Coordinates of C-alpha atoms and ligand atoms in Angstrom, one line a residue:
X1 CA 30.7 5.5 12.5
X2 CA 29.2 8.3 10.5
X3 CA 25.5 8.8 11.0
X4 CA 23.4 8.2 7.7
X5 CA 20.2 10.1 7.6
X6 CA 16.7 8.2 6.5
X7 CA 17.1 10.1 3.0
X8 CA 20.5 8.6 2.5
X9 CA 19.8 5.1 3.8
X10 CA 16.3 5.3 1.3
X11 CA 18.6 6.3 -1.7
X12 CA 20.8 3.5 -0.9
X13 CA 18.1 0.6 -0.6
X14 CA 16.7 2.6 -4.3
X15 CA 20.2 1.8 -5.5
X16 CA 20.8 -1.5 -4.2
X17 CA 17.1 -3.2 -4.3
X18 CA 16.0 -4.3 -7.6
X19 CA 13.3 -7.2 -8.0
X20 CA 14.5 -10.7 -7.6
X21 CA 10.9 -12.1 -6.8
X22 CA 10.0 -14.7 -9.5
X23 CA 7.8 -13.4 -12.4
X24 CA 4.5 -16.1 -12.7
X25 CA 1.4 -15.3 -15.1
X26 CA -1.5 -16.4 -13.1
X27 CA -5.5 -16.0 -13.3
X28 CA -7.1 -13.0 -11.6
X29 CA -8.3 -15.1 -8.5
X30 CA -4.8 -16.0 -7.4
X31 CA -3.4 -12.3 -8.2
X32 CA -4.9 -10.3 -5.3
X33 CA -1.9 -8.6 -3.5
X34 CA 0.5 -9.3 -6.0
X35 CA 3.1 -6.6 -8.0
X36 CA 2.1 -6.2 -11.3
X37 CA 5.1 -7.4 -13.0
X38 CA 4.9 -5.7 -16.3
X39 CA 2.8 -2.5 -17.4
X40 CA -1.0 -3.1 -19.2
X41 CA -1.7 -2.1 -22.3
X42 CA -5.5 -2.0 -22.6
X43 CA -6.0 -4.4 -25.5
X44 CA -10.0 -3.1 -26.0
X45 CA -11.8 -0.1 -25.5
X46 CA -13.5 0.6 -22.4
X47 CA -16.9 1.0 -22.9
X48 CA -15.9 -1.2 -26.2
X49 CA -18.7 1.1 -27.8
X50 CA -21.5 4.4 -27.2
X51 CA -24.2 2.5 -24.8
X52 CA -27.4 4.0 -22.9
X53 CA -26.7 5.4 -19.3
X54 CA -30.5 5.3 -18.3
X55 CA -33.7 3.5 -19.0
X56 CA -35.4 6.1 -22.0
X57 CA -36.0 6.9 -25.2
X58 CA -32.8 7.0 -27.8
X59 CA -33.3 10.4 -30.0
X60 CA -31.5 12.7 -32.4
X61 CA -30.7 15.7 -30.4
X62 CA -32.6 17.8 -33.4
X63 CA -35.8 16.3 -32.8
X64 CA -36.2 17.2 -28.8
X65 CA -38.7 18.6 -27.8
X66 CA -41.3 17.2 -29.7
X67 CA -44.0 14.7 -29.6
X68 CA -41.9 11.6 -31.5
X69 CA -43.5 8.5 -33.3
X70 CA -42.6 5.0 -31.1
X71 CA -40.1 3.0 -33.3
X72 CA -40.7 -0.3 -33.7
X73 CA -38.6 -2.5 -31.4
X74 CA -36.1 -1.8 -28.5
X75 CA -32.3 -1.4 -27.2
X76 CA -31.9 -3.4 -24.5
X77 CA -28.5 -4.3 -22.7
X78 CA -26.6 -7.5 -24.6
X79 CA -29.6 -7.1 -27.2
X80 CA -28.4 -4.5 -29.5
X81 CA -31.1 -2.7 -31.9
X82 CA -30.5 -3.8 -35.3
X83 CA -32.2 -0.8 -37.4
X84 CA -32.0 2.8 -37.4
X85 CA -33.8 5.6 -35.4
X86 CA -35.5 7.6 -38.0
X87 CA -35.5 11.3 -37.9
X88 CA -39.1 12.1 -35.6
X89 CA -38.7 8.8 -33.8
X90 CA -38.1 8.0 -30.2
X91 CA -36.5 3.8 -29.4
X92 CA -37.1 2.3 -26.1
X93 CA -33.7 2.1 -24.9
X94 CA -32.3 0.3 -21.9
X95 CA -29.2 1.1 -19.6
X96 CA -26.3 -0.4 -20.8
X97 CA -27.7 -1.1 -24.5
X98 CA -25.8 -0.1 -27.4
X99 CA -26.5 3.4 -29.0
X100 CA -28.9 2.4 -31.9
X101 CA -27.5 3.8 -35.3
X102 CA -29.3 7.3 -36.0
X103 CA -29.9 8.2 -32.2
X104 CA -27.2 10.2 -30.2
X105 CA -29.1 11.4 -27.0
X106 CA -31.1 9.5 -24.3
X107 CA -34.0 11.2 -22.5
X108 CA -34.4 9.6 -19.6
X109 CA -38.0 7.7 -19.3
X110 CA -39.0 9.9 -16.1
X111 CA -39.4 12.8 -18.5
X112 CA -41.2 11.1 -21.5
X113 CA -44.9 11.1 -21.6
X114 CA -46.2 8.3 -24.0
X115 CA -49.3 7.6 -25.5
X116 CA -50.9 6.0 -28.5
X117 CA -47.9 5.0 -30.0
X118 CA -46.3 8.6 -29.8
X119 CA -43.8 9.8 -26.6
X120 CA -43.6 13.6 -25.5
X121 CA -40.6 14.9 -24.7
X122 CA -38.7 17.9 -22.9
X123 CA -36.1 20.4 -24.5
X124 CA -32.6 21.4 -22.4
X125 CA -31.0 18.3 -23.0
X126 CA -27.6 18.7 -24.2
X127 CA -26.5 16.5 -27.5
X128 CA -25.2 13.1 -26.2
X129 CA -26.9 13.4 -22.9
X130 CA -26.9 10.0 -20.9
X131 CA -25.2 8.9 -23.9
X132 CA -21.9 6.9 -22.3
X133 CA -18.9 7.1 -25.0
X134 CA -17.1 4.6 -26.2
X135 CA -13.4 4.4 -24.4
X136 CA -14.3 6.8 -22.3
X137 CA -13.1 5.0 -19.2
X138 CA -9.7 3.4 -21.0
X139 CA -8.4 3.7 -24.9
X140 CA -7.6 0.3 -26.3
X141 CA -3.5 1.1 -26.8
X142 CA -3.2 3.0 -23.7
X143 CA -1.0 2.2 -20.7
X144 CA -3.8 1.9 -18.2
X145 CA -1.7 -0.3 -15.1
X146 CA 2.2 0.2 -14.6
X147 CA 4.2 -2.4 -13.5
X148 CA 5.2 -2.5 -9.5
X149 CA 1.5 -1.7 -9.3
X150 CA -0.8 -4.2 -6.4
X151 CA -3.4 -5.9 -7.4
X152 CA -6.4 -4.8 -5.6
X153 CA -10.0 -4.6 -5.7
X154 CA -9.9 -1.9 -8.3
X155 CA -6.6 -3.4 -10.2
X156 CA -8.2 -6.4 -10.5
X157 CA -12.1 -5.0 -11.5
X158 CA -10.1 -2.9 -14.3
X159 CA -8.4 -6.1 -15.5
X160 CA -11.8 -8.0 -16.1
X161 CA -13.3 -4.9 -17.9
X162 CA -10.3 -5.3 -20.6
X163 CA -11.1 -8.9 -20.7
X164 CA -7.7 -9.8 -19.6
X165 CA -8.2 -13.2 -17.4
X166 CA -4.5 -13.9 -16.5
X167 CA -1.8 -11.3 -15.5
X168 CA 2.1 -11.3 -15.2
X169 CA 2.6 -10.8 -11.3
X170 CA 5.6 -11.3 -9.5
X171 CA 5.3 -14.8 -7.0
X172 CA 5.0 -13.1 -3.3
X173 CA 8.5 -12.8 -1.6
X174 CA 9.5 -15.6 0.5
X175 CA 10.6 -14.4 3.8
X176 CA 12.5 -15.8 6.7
X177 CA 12.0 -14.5 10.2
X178 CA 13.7 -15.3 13.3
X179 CA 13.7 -13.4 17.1
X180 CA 16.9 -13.8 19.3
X181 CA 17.7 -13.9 22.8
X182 CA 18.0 -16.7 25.9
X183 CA 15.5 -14.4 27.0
X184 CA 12.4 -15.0 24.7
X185 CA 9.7 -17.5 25.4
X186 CA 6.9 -18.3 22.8
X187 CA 3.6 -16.7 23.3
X188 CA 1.4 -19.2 24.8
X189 CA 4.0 -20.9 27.0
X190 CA 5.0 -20.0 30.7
X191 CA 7.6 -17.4 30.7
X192 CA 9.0 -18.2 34.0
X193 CA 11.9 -15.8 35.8
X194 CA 13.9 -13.4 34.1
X195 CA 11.8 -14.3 31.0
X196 CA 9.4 -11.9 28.4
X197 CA 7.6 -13.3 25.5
X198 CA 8.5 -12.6 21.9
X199 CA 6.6 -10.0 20.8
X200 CA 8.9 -8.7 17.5
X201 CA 8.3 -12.2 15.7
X202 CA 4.5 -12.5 15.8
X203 CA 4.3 -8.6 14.9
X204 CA 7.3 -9.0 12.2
X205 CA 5.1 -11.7 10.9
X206 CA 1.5 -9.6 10.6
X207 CA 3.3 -6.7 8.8
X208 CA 5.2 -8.5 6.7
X209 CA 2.4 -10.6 5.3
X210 CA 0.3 -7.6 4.8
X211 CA 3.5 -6.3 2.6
X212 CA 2.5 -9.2 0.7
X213 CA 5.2 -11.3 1.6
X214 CA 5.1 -14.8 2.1
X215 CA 6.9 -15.5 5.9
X216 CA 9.0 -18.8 6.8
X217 CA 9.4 -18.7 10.4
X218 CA 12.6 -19.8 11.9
X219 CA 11.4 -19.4 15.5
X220 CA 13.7 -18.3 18.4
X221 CA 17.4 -18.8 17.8
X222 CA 19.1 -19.2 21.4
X223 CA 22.3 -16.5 22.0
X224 CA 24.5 -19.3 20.3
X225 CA 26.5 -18.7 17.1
X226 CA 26.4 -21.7 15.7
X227 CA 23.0 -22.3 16.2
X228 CA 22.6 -19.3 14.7
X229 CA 24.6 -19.3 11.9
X230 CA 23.1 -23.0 10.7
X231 CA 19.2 -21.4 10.7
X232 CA 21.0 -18.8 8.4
X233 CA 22.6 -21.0 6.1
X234 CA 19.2 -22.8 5.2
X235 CA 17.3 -20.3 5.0
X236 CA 19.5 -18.4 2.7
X237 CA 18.9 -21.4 0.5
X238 CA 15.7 -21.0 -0.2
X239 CA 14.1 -17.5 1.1
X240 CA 14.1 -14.1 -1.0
X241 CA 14.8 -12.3 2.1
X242 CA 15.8 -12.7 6.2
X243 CA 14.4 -10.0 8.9
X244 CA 15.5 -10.5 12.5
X245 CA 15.3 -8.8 15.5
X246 CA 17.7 -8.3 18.4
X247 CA 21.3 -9.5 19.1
X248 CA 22.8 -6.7 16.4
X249 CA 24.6 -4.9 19.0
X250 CA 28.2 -5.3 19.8
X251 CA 28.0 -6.7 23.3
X252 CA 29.0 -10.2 23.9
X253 CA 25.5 -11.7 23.9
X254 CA 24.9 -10.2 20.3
X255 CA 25.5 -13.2 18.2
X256 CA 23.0 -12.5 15.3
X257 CA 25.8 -10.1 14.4
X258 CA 28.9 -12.5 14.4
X259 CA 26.9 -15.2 12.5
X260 CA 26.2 -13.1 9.8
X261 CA 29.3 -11.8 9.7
X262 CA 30.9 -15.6 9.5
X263 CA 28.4 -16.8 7.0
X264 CA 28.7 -13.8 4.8
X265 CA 29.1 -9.7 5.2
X266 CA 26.9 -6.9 7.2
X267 CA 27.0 -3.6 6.7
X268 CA 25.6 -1.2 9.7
X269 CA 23.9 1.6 9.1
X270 CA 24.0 3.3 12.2
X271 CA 20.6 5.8 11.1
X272 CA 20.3 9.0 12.3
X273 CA 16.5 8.2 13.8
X274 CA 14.6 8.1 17.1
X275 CA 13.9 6.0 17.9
X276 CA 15.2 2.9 15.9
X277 CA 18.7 3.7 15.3
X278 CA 21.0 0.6 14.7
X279 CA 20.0 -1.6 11.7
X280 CA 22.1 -3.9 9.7
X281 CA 21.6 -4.9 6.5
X282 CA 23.6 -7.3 4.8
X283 CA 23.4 -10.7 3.2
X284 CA 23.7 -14.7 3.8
X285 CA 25.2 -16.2 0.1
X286 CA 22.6 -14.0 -2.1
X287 CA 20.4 -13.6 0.3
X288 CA 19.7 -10.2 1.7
X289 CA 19.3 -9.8 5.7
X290 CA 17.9 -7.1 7.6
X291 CA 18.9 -6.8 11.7
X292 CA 16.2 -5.1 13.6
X293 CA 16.8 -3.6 16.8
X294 CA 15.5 -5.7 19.6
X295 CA 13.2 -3.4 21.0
X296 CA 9.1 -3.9 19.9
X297 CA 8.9 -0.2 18.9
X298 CA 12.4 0.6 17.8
X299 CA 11.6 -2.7 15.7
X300 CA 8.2 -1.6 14.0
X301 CA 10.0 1.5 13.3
X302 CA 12.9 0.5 11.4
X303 CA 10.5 -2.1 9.5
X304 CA 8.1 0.6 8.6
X305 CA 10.6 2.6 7.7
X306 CA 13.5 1.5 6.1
X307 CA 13.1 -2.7 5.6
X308 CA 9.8 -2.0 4.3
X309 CA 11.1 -0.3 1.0
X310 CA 13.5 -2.3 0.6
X311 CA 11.6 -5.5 0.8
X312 CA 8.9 -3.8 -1.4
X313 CA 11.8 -3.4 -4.0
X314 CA 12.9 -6.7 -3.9
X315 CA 8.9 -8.1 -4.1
X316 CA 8.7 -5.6 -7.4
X317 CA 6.4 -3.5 -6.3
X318 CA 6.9 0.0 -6.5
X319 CA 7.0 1.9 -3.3
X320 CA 6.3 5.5 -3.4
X321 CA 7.3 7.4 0.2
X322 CA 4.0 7.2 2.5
X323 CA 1.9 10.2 2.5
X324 CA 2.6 12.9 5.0
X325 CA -0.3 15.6 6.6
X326 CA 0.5 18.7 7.6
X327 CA -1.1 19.0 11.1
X328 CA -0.7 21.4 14.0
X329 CA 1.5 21.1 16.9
X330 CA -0.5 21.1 20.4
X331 CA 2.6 21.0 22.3
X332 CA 6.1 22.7 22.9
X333 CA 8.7 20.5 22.9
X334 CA 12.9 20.3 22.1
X335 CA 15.2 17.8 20.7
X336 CA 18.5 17.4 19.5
X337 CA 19.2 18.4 16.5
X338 CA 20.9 15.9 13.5
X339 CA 18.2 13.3 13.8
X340 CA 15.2 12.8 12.4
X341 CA 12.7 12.0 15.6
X342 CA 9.6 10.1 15.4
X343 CA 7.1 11.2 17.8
X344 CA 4.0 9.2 18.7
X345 CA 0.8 11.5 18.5
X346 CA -2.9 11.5 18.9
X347 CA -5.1 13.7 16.4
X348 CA -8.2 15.5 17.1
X349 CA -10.1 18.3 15.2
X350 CA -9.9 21.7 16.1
X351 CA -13.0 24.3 16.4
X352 CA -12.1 25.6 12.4
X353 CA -11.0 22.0 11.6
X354 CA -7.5 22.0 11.4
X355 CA -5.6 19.0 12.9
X356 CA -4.1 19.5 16.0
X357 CA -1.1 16.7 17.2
X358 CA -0.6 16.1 20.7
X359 CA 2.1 13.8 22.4
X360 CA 2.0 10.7 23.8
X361 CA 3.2 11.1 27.3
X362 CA 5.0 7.7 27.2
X363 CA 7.5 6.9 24.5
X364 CA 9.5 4.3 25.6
X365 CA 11.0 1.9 22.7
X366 CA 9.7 -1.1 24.5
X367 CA 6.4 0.1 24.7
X368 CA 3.5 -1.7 22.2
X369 CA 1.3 0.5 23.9
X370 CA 2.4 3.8 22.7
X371 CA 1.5 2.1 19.1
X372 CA -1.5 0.7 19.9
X373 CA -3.2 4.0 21.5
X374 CA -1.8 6.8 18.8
X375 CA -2.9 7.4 15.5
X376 CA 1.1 7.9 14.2
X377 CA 3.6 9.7 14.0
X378 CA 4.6 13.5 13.6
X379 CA 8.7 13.7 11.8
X380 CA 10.8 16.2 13.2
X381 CA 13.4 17.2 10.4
X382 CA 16.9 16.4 11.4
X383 CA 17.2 20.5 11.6
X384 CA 14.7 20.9 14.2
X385 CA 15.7 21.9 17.9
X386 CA 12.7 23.3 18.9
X387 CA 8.6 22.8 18.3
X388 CA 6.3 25.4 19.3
X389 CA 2.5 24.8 19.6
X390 CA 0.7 26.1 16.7
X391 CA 3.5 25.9 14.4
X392 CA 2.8 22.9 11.2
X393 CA 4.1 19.7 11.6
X394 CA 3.8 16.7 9.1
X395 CA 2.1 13.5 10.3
X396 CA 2.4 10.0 9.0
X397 CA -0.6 7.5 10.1
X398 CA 0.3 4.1 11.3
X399 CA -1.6 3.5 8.2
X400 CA 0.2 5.2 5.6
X401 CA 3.4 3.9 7.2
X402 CA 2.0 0.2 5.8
X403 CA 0.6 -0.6 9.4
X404 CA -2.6 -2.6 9.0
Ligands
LIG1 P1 19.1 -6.9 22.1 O1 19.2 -6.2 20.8 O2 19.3 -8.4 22.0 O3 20.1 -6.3 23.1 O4 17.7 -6.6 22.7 C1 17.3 -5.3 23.0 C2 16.0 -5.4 23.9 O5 14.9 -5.8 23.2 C3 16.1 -6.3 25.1 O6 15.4 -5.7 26.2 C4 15.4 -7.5 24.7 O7 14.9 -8.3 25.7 C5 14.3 -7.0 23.8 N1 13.9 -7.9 22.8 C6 14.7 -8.6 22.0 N2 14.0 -9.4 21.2 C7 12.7 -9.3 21.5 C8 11.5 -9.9 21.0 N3 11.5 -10.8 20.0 N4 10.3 -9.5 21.7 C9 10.3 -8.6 22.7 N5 11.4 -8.0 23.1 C10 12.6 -8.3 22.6
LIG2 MG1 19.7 -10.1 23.0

């Protein structure tokens, strides 16, 4: 089978993704994490109108510097000044208070001098100094959030300043997981001989909740078809999405594959990455499934990489590529060319404070520990034979690949 490179495989899961995550309008507190479901239109001004942004005295511009009669009364914040600042007059003003009709500048009260009912202040200001505009932060009319956008911190602070208490989201994605192989014991159990723990499932199951998702866990599935192939069936009816890992191969102890291909269709996408290659993707009656290779870091890999978008699509949210660095190779190296190559790397800062990568020395596919002691990954271009130190590099962080 053809190789597909990671750009090809990424336009297809563009192509073939859209969202199928339910669409719920729910109050702020419930929204965190979730993919805005439908752009904001800011429905008020933001400020909703000209306010103080210091403790002082509310002016007119024309008036400074002068020695300015005390009005009578104050601006305070939520206690609006009802009159109007006569020319030669100076209003106690408060941050956050509304401009008082007639000022349009604030001096701030650590240069005003008053006494007997008069205050002294300075020249230089400029007109509308400490003088916050109305919808200078958002427009009412204006798009301010676009749908596909999370709801964070900030998303959901922004929200509240436009008043808006409830929000159209899309319900998290429901997600089955399962690991395969006689092989696998559960973490927390005795192995025994000829045993290792699953390690995909409990990772598969971190990352994917900090997608957002929501993860039904289907537990290890024995190298038996039918077995298989019934887990399948009910999870289809009723998850968004299935992710396993292992048993994808075509050896005779690779039954994830058959199963799937008895209970509905696969297609491989044999990807032209290291590591990671083999990953199927396919479906289960509607329901999309992603095979992961078996091994932890060839696993994490193609996740990050390729079932990540695609999940993201299918969750709504949009899902720009991760950011890349350009950073500096502190190593020589070769590799074959037609395949994009992860390499695991550690940063540190050069004398002038460029970023200089250098190479894990061990990069086996079954090794967490490559992960957990780099900082992520340089990406050799499929063109690439040859890497010389010095020479630029780009560099994804195990953050930016959606690794938290
Ligand atoms: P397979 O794709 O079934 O041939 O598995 C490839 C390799 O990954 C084998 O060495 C498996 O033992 C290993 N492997 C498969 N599943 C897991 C898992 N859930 N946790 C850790 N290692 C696994
Ligand atoms: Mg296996």
């Amino acid at each position: 089978m053809a190789l597909l490179t990671l750009d090809e495989a990424l336009d297809m899961i563009a192509e073939r993704f859209a969202p199928t995550a339910a669409i719920e309008t729910v109050p702020l507190t419930v929204a965190r994490g979730r993919a805005l479901a439908a752009d904001i239109t800011a429905p008020v001004s933001v400020p909703p109108a000209d306010n103080s942004a210091v403790d002082g005295w509310a002016v007119r511009h024309q008036d400074l510097p002068g020695k300015l009669r005390v009005g009578a009364g104050r601006a305070a914040a939520g206690h609006p000044f009802a009159g109007t600042v006569a020319p030669g007059e100076a209003l106690r003003i408060f941050t956050g208070a509304m401009m008082p009709d007639g000022a349009d500048t604030v001096v701030m009260q650590e240069d005003a001098r008053e006494e007997d009912g008069a205050v002294e202040l300075p020249g230089g200001l400029k007109l509308g100094a400490n003088r916050r505009r109305a919808g200078e932060d958002m427009h009412a009319g204006e798009v301010v959030l676009r749908a596909g956008r999370r709801l964070g911190a900030a998303e959901l602070g922004l929200l509240a300043a436009l008043g808006i208490g409830r929000v159209a989201t899309r319900a998290p994605l429901v997600v089955a997981i399962f690991s395969n192989g006689d092989e696998l014991a559960e973490p927390g159990a005795t192995a025994g001989s000829g045993r290792i723990y699953d390690s995909n499932r409990p990772m598969l199951r971190a990352a994917l909740t900090a997608f957002g998702c929501t993860v039904d866990d289907l537990g290890i599935l024995p190298d038996r078809r039918d077995a298989i192939e019934t887990s399948l069936v009910r999870a289809a009816a009723h998850a968004n999405a299935i992710v396993s890992s292992a048993g994808m191969s075509v050896g005779e102890e690779d039954h994830v594959r058959a199963a799937i291909e008895a209970r509905g269709a696969l297609d491989f996408w044999s990807l032209a990455i290291k590591p990671g290659r083999p990953i199927a993707i396919g479906h289960v009656a509607e329901t999309p499934c992603f095979g992961l290779p078996g091994n932890p870091v060839s696993a994490l890999l193609t996740l990050l990489l390729v079932v990540q978008p695609a999940l993201l699509r299918l969750a709504g949210f949009a899902a720009p590529p991760p950011r890349r660095v350009p950073v500096i190779a502190g190593f020589d190296g070769r590799k074959k060319p037609g395949r994009r190559e992860f390499v695991r790397v550690n940063l540190t800062r050069r004398d002038d404070g460029a970023l200089v990568a250098t190479r894990f020395p061990r990069d086996g596919v079954g090794m967490l520990t490559s992960v957990i002691e780099t900082d992520g990954v340089i990406e050799l271009p499929e063109a690439t034979e040859t890497i010389s130190a010095g020479e630029s590099l780009q560099f994804l962080s195990w953050r930016a690949l959606g690794l938290t």
